[in-house]
């Protein structure tokens, strides 16, 4: 991440005397409202005037009541709403010069020289064109006497910042566009509903062979949105373990009809009673002829006689409430957009603010548009490998993972390697997806995979058995832990564990779990000096709702828990719609780690989130109560306070409830909720399914290489620190870090990493809740990054 040290500017004064207009354009995307809300509030916080432009570019051209001054309260209670509250319209007038002249005139009259546009690549290209010809438009308006020379001088330059709102995720250079994650939520809800109507397989527990029962074979074909981009289709295919996916970037080989039928028959032979085929609406063959749902349906039902149903999802994907990820993305982007506008000079190119990994970045708008167009050109010219590459590293990773898991031809030669998989700690959503991917990739590599039940206890008690391909069918969408899990560490059982590693001939170990998995891994590594049997490669995959494992910015399961909390907060806030003046105090899980409380605070628009990492005292509590009393005088008569379960041993949730109840007497009343174990349950979100799948497959590929390195004189011996690693997401990529090297960054007493990236987002939470004394660190300004390297390929890419 290119950062440059900037002199410490106080954002609270940066916007004085400046005006910003915000508009949403093009197709609706969930999360646009979060972006509008953050832009308005951050703008007001900096001292700027912020205007809504209603109905997109059409409102900009028509002017009048379409351009209105926004207030703090005017963006309240909109985080949870889908679509865009200020309206969006496809606008032909703005494409004509006379339309842009009218729009320029409207902005000049109001003294607006900063424009924030939330929309797809078409909307952003339009904004850039508007900016490029700005001085020409002003000259024409002055000549026609529409504006005075003085007005033209005052508005001599127009700054533009874009945020990409598009459910297709089709904009190059950005990890995720606003709305993509929510669209995936809608699609996965449908896939889950469809797939439960036909159970996956029946299984003979005695012989471990799939039984083809007398039930008939079912095939479901699902068409998802994405005219020119296969992102939604590809991630859906990964997240539901589809048998085949059609995407525009990578059309199937010639004679695909035969391959498809062969694969469906093969899957049936493995015991699967249900085939799922995902099709992007822009799917095409190598000769650029469209491939339609009906075409595939007729092929399967006529050629194979399978009972085949097709569903075209359509606009359902644009609807519904935004996911937690989209709300946080929109909020972070809105804040970054205001900073980018206020720091812009006439020389800075128009930029888009975006997210790469967990870093907010700025990219030159036209470079992104160029690469996005290059993809379309590559597809038209039949350069499909290039099209996938241009989409970015992570689109490529998704494609490679899908290909590996779907195009299955287990090798004739077995590797004679046994890899054991174990779940440790509290269960969380997405563990099963990681197990499934690891089992299947292992089988594809020729290894024998072993399932260890009930954590380290099971490893000590010999609850270990082979696990085969068909057994993990349909596991991606299942919450909890199918292998069974316990919190106990190896501890006293180390000797028994080392004996079982020999007895079951285990050559390497995958440990999936939370802080206990990390601690248990460390114990095994430390015990290598005593027990040579433990000198085998090991990998820890972080999976816990608390997101407190050192070595990773994200853990499997945290996204699902975050969505559960966010949806619950929405409902709780809604319950007070009639009874004005109510404050809710909600306790979230997470132990000493404040990740869930902070992120849920951002996504549900909380007034504060108390966490252990940021100590708070009686004066802070007083300030919060005063803040809420002030808030009740406005039209927003609701408060929401989150508290992480171990935030403070004396200021408990009950204490806070009592304090707020007493101090708020006569102004507001209080309610308290402890969310509890619902946060660990539920079906995994698309992010957790996809993340789990990638982590599971990457860990097995890494172990396969490590085992080759450690194979000496007919046996495996691994005692180097780098043979036992945590696989974690760091900033922008998945990396393996030796367990031993992470000790220094661990606070063992409180079970959290010493450095936590998300603490940087805390000021945003406060600013959006109208605390005006927030210190916001602007020393780490996101520098403009380039998307087009000399090779013409793109950096970054999609998760």
mmCIF file of N, CA and C in Angstrom, residues 315-388:
data_model
loop_
_atom_site.group_PDB
_atom_site.id
_atom_site.type_symbol
_atom_site.label_atom_id
_atom_site.label_comp_id
_atom_site.label_asym_id
_atom_site.label_seq_id
_atom_site.Cartn_x
_atom_site.Cartn_y
_atom_site.Cartn_z
ATOM 1 N N UNK A 315 -34.169 -9.648 -10.893
ATOM 2 C CA UNK A 315 -33.949 -8.487 -10.034
ATOM 3 C C UNK A 315 -33.983 -8.752 -8.540
ATOM 4 N N UNK A 316 -34.308 -9.983 -8.166
ATOM 5 C CA UNK A 316 -34.224 -10.353 -6.747
ATOM 6 C C UNK A 316 -32.826 -9.997 -6.230
ATOM 7 N N UNK A 317 -31.828 -10.143 -7.111
ATOM 8 C CA UNK A 317 -30.435 -9.959 -6.690
ATOM 9 C C UNK A 317 -30.108 -8.516 -6.326
ATOM 10 N N UNK A 318 -30.895 -7.572 -6.840
ATOM 11 C CA UNK A 318 -30.625 -6.167 -6.522
ATOM 12 C C UNK A 318 -31.337 -5.737 -5.247
ATOM 13 N N UNK A 319 -32.218 -6.602 -4.735
ATOM 14 C CA UNK A 319 -33.101 -6.177 -3.649
ATOM 15 C C UNK A 319 -32.623 -6.597 -2.282
ATOM 16 N N UNK A 320 -33.518 -6.393 -1.320
ATOM 17 C CA UNK A 320 -33.232 -6.848 0.038
ATOM 18 C C UNK A 320 -32.334 -5.890 0.789
ATOM 19 N N UNK A 321 -32.127 -6.217 2.044
ATOM 20 C CA UNK A 321 -31.332 -5.341 2.906
ATOM 21 C C UNK A 321 -29.849 -5.572 2.637
ATOM 22 N N UNK A 322 -29.015 -4.524 2.685
ATOM 23 C CA UNK A 322 -27.589 -4.711 2.420
ATOM 24 C C UNK A 322 -26.911 -5.564 3.491
ATOM 25 N N UNK A 323 -25.946 -6.364 3.092
ATOM 26 C CA UNK A 323 -25.204 -7.186 4.049
ATOM 27 C C UNK A 323 -24.295 -6.297 4.885
ATOM 28 N N UNK A 324 -23.790 -6.845 5.982
ATOM 29 C CA UNK A 324 -22.892 -6.086 6.864
ATOM 30 C C UNK A 324 -21.674 -5.590 6.081
ATOM 31 N N UNK A 325 -21.134 -6.450 5.227
ATOM 32 C CA UNK A 325 -19.948 -6.076 4.443
ATOM 33 C C UNK A 325 -20.234 -4.849 3.579
ATOM 34 N N UNK A 326 -21.367 -4.829 2.892
ATOM 35 C CA UNK A 326 -21.693 -3.701 2.018
ATOM 36 C C UNK A 326 -21.919 -2.412 2.800
ATOM 37 N N UNK A 327 -22.480 -2.530 4.005
ATOM 38 C CA UNK A 327 -22.691 -1.314 4.814
ATOM 39 C C UNK A 327 -21.354 -0.736 5.268
ATOM 40 N N UNK A 328 -20.437 -1.633 5.672
ATOM 41 C CA UNK A 328 -19.128 -1.168 6.135
ATOM 42 C C UNK A 328 -18.336 -0.624 4.950
ATOM 43 N N UNK A 329 -18.413 -1.340 3.825
ATOM 44 C CA UNK A 329 -17.727 -0.895 2.601
ATOM 45 C C UNK A 329 -18.224 0.493 2.200
ATOM 46 N N UNK A 330 -19.554 0.656 2.135
ATOM 47 C CA UNK A 330 -20.138 1.947 1.765
ATOM 48 C C UNK A 330 -19.715 3.050 2.731
ATOM 49 N N UNK A 331 -19.726 2.742 4.031
ATOM 50 C CA UNK A 331 -19.368 3.754 5.035
ATOM 51 C C UNK A 331 -17.900 4.152 4.918
ATOM 52 N N UNK A 332 -17.022 3.166 4.769
ATOM 53 C CA UNK A 332 -15.587 3.475 4.659
ATOM 54 C C UNK A 332 -15.295 4.254 3.380
ATOM 55 N N UNK A 333 -15.952 3.856 2.285
ATOM 56 C CA UNK A 333 -15.723 4.520 1.012
ATOM 57 C C UNK A 333 -16.218 5.968 1.051
ATOM 58 N N UNK A 334 -17.377 6.183 1.712
ATOM 59 C CA UNK A 334 -17.931 7.535 1.808
ATOM 60 C C UNK A 334 -16.970 8.475 2.525
ATOM 61 N N UNK A 335 -16.402 7.991 3.635
ATOM 62 C CA UNK A 335 -15.457 8.813 4.402
ATOM 63 C C UNK A 335 -14.206 9.096 3.561
ATOM 64 N N UNK A 336 -13.690 8.057 2.918
ATOM 65 C CA UNK A 336 -12.485 8.204 2.086
ATOM 66 C C UNK A 336 -12.748 9.138 0.901
ATOM 67 N N UNK A 337 -13.970 9.079 0.328
ATOM 68 C CA UNK A 337 -14.319 9.919 -0.824
ATOM 69 C C UNK A 337 -14.275 11.394 -0.442
ATOM 70 N N UNK A 338 -14.801 11.728 0.744
ATOM 71 C CA UNK A 338 -14.794 13.129 1.184
ATOM 72 C C UNK A 338 -13.349 13.601 1.361
ATOM 73 N N UNK A 339 -12.511 12.752 1.986
ATOM 74 C CA UNK A 339 -11.104 13.126 2.169
ATOM 75 C C UNK A 339 -10.431 13.331 0.810
ATOM 76 N N UNK A 340 -10.718 12.446 -0.145
ATOM 77 C CA UNK A 340 -10.099 12.552 -1.471
ATOM 78 C C UNK A 340 -10.529 13.845 -2.166
ATOM 79 N N UNK A 341 -11.811 14.211 -2.034
ATOM 80 C CA UNK A 341 -12.314 15.448 -2.662
ATOM 81 C C UNK A 341 -11.640 16.674 -2.056
ATOM 82 N N UNK A 342 -11.539 16.680 -0.722
ATOM 83 C CA UNK A 342 -10.998 17.867 -0.059
ATOM 84 C C UNK A 342 -9.486 17.991 -0.234
ATOM 85 N N UNK A 343 -8.831 16.862 -0.558
ATOM 86 C CA UNK A 343 -7.375 16.931 -0.764
ATOM 87 C C UNK A 343 -7.023 17.116 -2.234
ATOM 88 N N UNK A 344 -8.026 17.037 -3.125
ATOM 89 C CA UNK A 344 -7.746 17.076 -4.563
ATOM 90 C C UNK A 344 -7.247 18.447 -4.988
ATOM 91 N N UNK A 345 -6.379 18.459 -6.003
ATOM 92 C CA UNK A 345 -5.922 19.709 -6.615
ATOM 93 C C UNK A 345 -6.323 19.631 -8.084
ATOM 94 N N UNK A 346 -6.260 20.756 -8.826
ATOM 95 C CA UNK A 346 -6.600 20.688 -10.251
ATOM 96 C C UNK A 346 -5.755 19.654 -11.014
ATOM 97 N N UNK A 347 -4.581 19.311 -10.456
ATOM 98 C CA UNK A 347 -3.702 18.361 -11.174
ATOM 99 C C UNK A 347 -4.063 16.896 -10.907
ATOM 100 N N UNK A 348 -4.741 16.624 -9.772
ATOM 101 C CA UNK A 348 -5.033 15.204 -9.448
ATOM 102 C C UNK A 348 -6.036 14.650 -10.451
ATOM 103 N N UNK A 349 -5.784 13.452 -11.012
ATOM 104 C CA UNK A 349 -6.803 12.873 -11.892
ATOM 105 C C UNK A 349 -8.033 12.460 -11.087
ATOM 106 N N UNK A 350 -9.194 12.427 -11.758
ATOM 107 C CA UNK A 350 -10.414 11.962 -11.076
ATOM 108 C C UNK A 350 -10.137 10.560 -10.555
ATOM 109 N N UNK A 351 -10.564 10.259 -9.314
ATOM 110 C CA UNK A 351 -10.231 8.940 -8.783
ATOM 111 C C UNK A 351 -11.462 8.189 -8.303
ATOM 112 N N UNK A 352 -11.294 6.895 -8.154
ATOM 113 C CA UNK A 352 -12.322 6.099 -7.469
ATOM 114 C C UNK A 352 -11.716 5.649 -6.151
ATOM 115 N N UNK A 353 -12.535 5.638 -5.096
ATOM 116 C CA UNK A 353 -12.046 5.067 -3.842
ATOM 117 C C UNK A 353 -12.523 3.628 -3.803
ATOM 118 N N UNK A 354 -11.674 2.770 -3.282
ATOM 119 C CA UNK A 354 -11.988 1.358 -3.353
ATOM 120 C C UNK A 354 -11.325 0.646 -2.193
ATOM 121 N N UNK A 355 -11.575 -0.650 -2.089
ATOM 122 C CA UNK A 355 -11.004 -1.448 -1.017
ATOM 123 C C UNK A 355 -10.140 -2.520 -1.649
ATOM 124 N N UNK A 356 -8.934 -2.713 -1.128
ATOM 125 C CA UNK A 356 -8.119 -3.826 -1.583
ATOM 126 C C UNK A 356 -7.724 -4.576 -0.330
ATOM 127 N N UNK A 357 -8.135 -5.831 -0.210
ATOM 128 C CA UNK A 357 -7.965 -6.546 1.063
ATOM 129 C C UNK A 357 -8.763 -5.769 2.086
ATOM 130 N N UNK A 358 -8.070 -5.203 3.113
ATOM 131 C CA UNK A 358 -8.836 -4.363 4.041
ATOM 132 C C UNK A 358 -8.333 -2.925 4.016
ATOM 133 N N UNK A 359 -7.611 -2.564 2.956
ATOM 134 C CA UNK A 359 -7.041 -1.224 2.866
ATOM 135 C C UNK A 359 -7.895 -0.344 1.956
ATOM 136 N N UNK A 360 -8.171 0.890 2.410
ATOM 137 C CA UNK A 360 -8.855 1.841 1.532
ATOM 138 C C UNK A 360 -7.816 2.378 0.563
ATOM 139 N N UNK A 361 -8.124 2.361 -0.722
ATOM 140 C CA UNK A 361 -7.158 2.862 -1.709
ATOM 141 C C UNK A 361 -7.835 3.823 -2.677
ATOM 142 N N UNK A 362 -7.034 4.631 -3.362
ATOM 143 C CA UNK A 362 -7.552 5.519 -4.412
ATOM 144 C C UNK A 362 -6.923 5.098 -5.730
ATOM 145 N N UNK A 363 -7.735 5.015 -6.758
ATOM 146 C CA UNK A 363 -7.242 4.597 -8.075
ATOM 147 C C UNK A 363 -7.666 5.617 -9.125
ATOM 148 N N UNK A 364 -6.822 5.852 -10.150
ATOM 149 C CA UNK A 364 -7.217 6.780 -11.211
ATOM 150 C C UNK A 364 -8.428 6.212 -11.946
ATOM 151 N N UNK A 365 -9.497 6.994 -11.975
ATOM 152 C CA UNK A 365 -10.776 6.554 -12.536
ATOM 153 C C UNK A 365 -10.630 6.015 -13.955
ATOM 154 N N UNK A 366 -9.950 6.773 -14.814
ATOM 155 C CA UNK A 366 -9.922 6.381 -16.222
ATOM 156 C C UNK A 366 -9.060 5.149 -16.481
ATOM 157 N N UNK A 367 -8.052 4.916 -15.604
ATOM 158 C CA UNK A 367 -7.269 3.683 -15.770
ATOM 159 C C UNK A 367 -8.165 2.479 -15.509
ATOM 160 N N UNK A 368 -8.980 2.577 -14.463
ATOM 161 C CA UNK A 368 -9.886 1.465 -14.133
ATOM 162 C C UNK A 368 -10.879 1.240 -15.269
ATOM 163 N N UNK A 369 -11.428 2.345 -15.786
ATOM 164 C CA UNK A 369 -12.401 2.237 -16.882
ATOM 165 C C UNK A 369 -11.734 1.579 -18.091
ATOM 166 N N UNK A 370 -10.477 1.987 -18.352
ATOM 167 C CA UNK A 370 -9.738 1.437 -19.502
ATOM 168 C C UNK A 370 -9.586 -0.078 -19.376
ATOM 169 N N UNK A 371 -9.137 -0.529 -18.189
ATOM 170 C CA UNK A 371 -8.923 -1.966 -18.005
ATOM 171 C C UNK A 371 -10.253 -2.716 -18.084
ATOM 172 N N UNK A 372 -11.326 -2.097 -17.549
ATOM 173 C CA UNK A 372 -12.644 -2.729 -17.613
ATOM 174 C C UNK A 372 -13.040 -2.923 -19.080
ATOM 175 N N UNK A 373 -12.729 -1.909 -19.906
ATOM 176 C CA UNK A 373 -13.030 -2.034 -21.348
ATOM 177 C C UNK A 373 -12.133 -3.079 -22.009
ATOM 178 N N UNK A 374 -10.854 -3.150 -21.544
ATOM 179 C CA UNK A 374 -9.923 -4.132 -22.114
ATOM 180 C C UNK A 374 -10.443 -5.560 -21.958
ATOM 181 N N UNK A 375 -11.135 -5.818 -20.842
ATOM 182 C CA UNK A 375 -11.681 -7.165 -20.616
ATOM 183 C C UNK A 375 -12.682 -7.496 -21.723
ATOM 184 N N UNK A 376 -13.582 -6.535 -21.992
ATOM 185 C CA UNK A 376 -14.605 -6.747 -23.024
ATOM 186 C C UNK A 376 -13.947 -6.988 -24.378
ATOM 187 N N UNK A 377 -12.901 -6.194 -24.672
ATOM 188 C CA UNK A 377 -12.181 -6.364 -25.947
ATOM 189 C C UNK A 377 -11.561 -7.758 -26.013
ATOM 190 N N UNK A 378 -10.907 -8.163 -24.906
ATOM 191 C CA UNK A 378 -10.265 -9.485 -24.869
ATOM 192 C C UNK A 378 -11.286 -10.588 -25.143
ATOM 193 N N UNK A 379 -12.503 -10.442 -24.555
ATOM 194 C CA UNK A 379 -13.540 -11.467 -24.768
ATOM 195 C C UNK A 379 -13.982 -11.481 -26.230
ATOM 196 N N UNK A 380 -14.154 -10.275 -26.795
ATOM 197 C CA UNK A 380 -14.612 -10.184 -28.190
ATOM 198 C C UNK A 380 -13.584 -10.796 -29.129
ATOM 199 N N UNK A 381 -12.307 -10.618 -28.778
ATOM 200 C CA UNK A 381 -11.248 -11.138 -29.667
ATOM 201 C C UNK A 381 -10.905 -12.590 -29.364
ATOM 202 N N UNK A 382 -11.647 -13.178 -28.413
ATOM 203 C CA UNK A 382 -11.405 -14.595 -28.108
ATOM 204 C C UNK A 382 -10.151 -14.837 -27.272
ATOM 205 N N UNK A 383 -9.586 -13.777 -26.641
ATOM 206 C CA UNK A 383 -8.411 -13.958 -25.759
ATOM 207 C C UNK A 383 -8.921 -14.182 -24.333
ATOM 208 N N UNK A 384 -9.435 -15.386 -24.078
ATOM 209 C CA UNK A 384 -10.146 -15.611 -22.823
ATOM 210 C C UNK A 384 -9.214 -15.687 -21.614
ATOM 211 N N UNK A 385 -8.014 -16.284 -21.796
ATOM 212 C CA UNK A 385 -7.044 -16.327 -20.682
ATOM 213 C C UNK A 385 -6.743 -14.897 -20.222
ATOM 214 N N UNK A 386 -6.558 -13.985 -21.207
ATOM 215 C CA UNK A 386 -6.265 -12.585 -20.884
ATOM 216 C C UNK A 386 -7.421 -11.948 -20.124
ATOM 217 N N UNK A 387 -8.657 -12.268 -20.555
ATOM 218 C CA UNK A 387 -9.838 -11.681 -19.908
ATOM 219 C C UNK A 387 -9.846 -12.033 -18.424
ATOM 220 N N UNK A 388 -9.558 -13.299 -18.109
ATOM 221 C CA UNK A 388 -9.546 -13.714 -16.703
ATOM 222 C C UNK A 388 -8.428 -12.991 -15.953
#
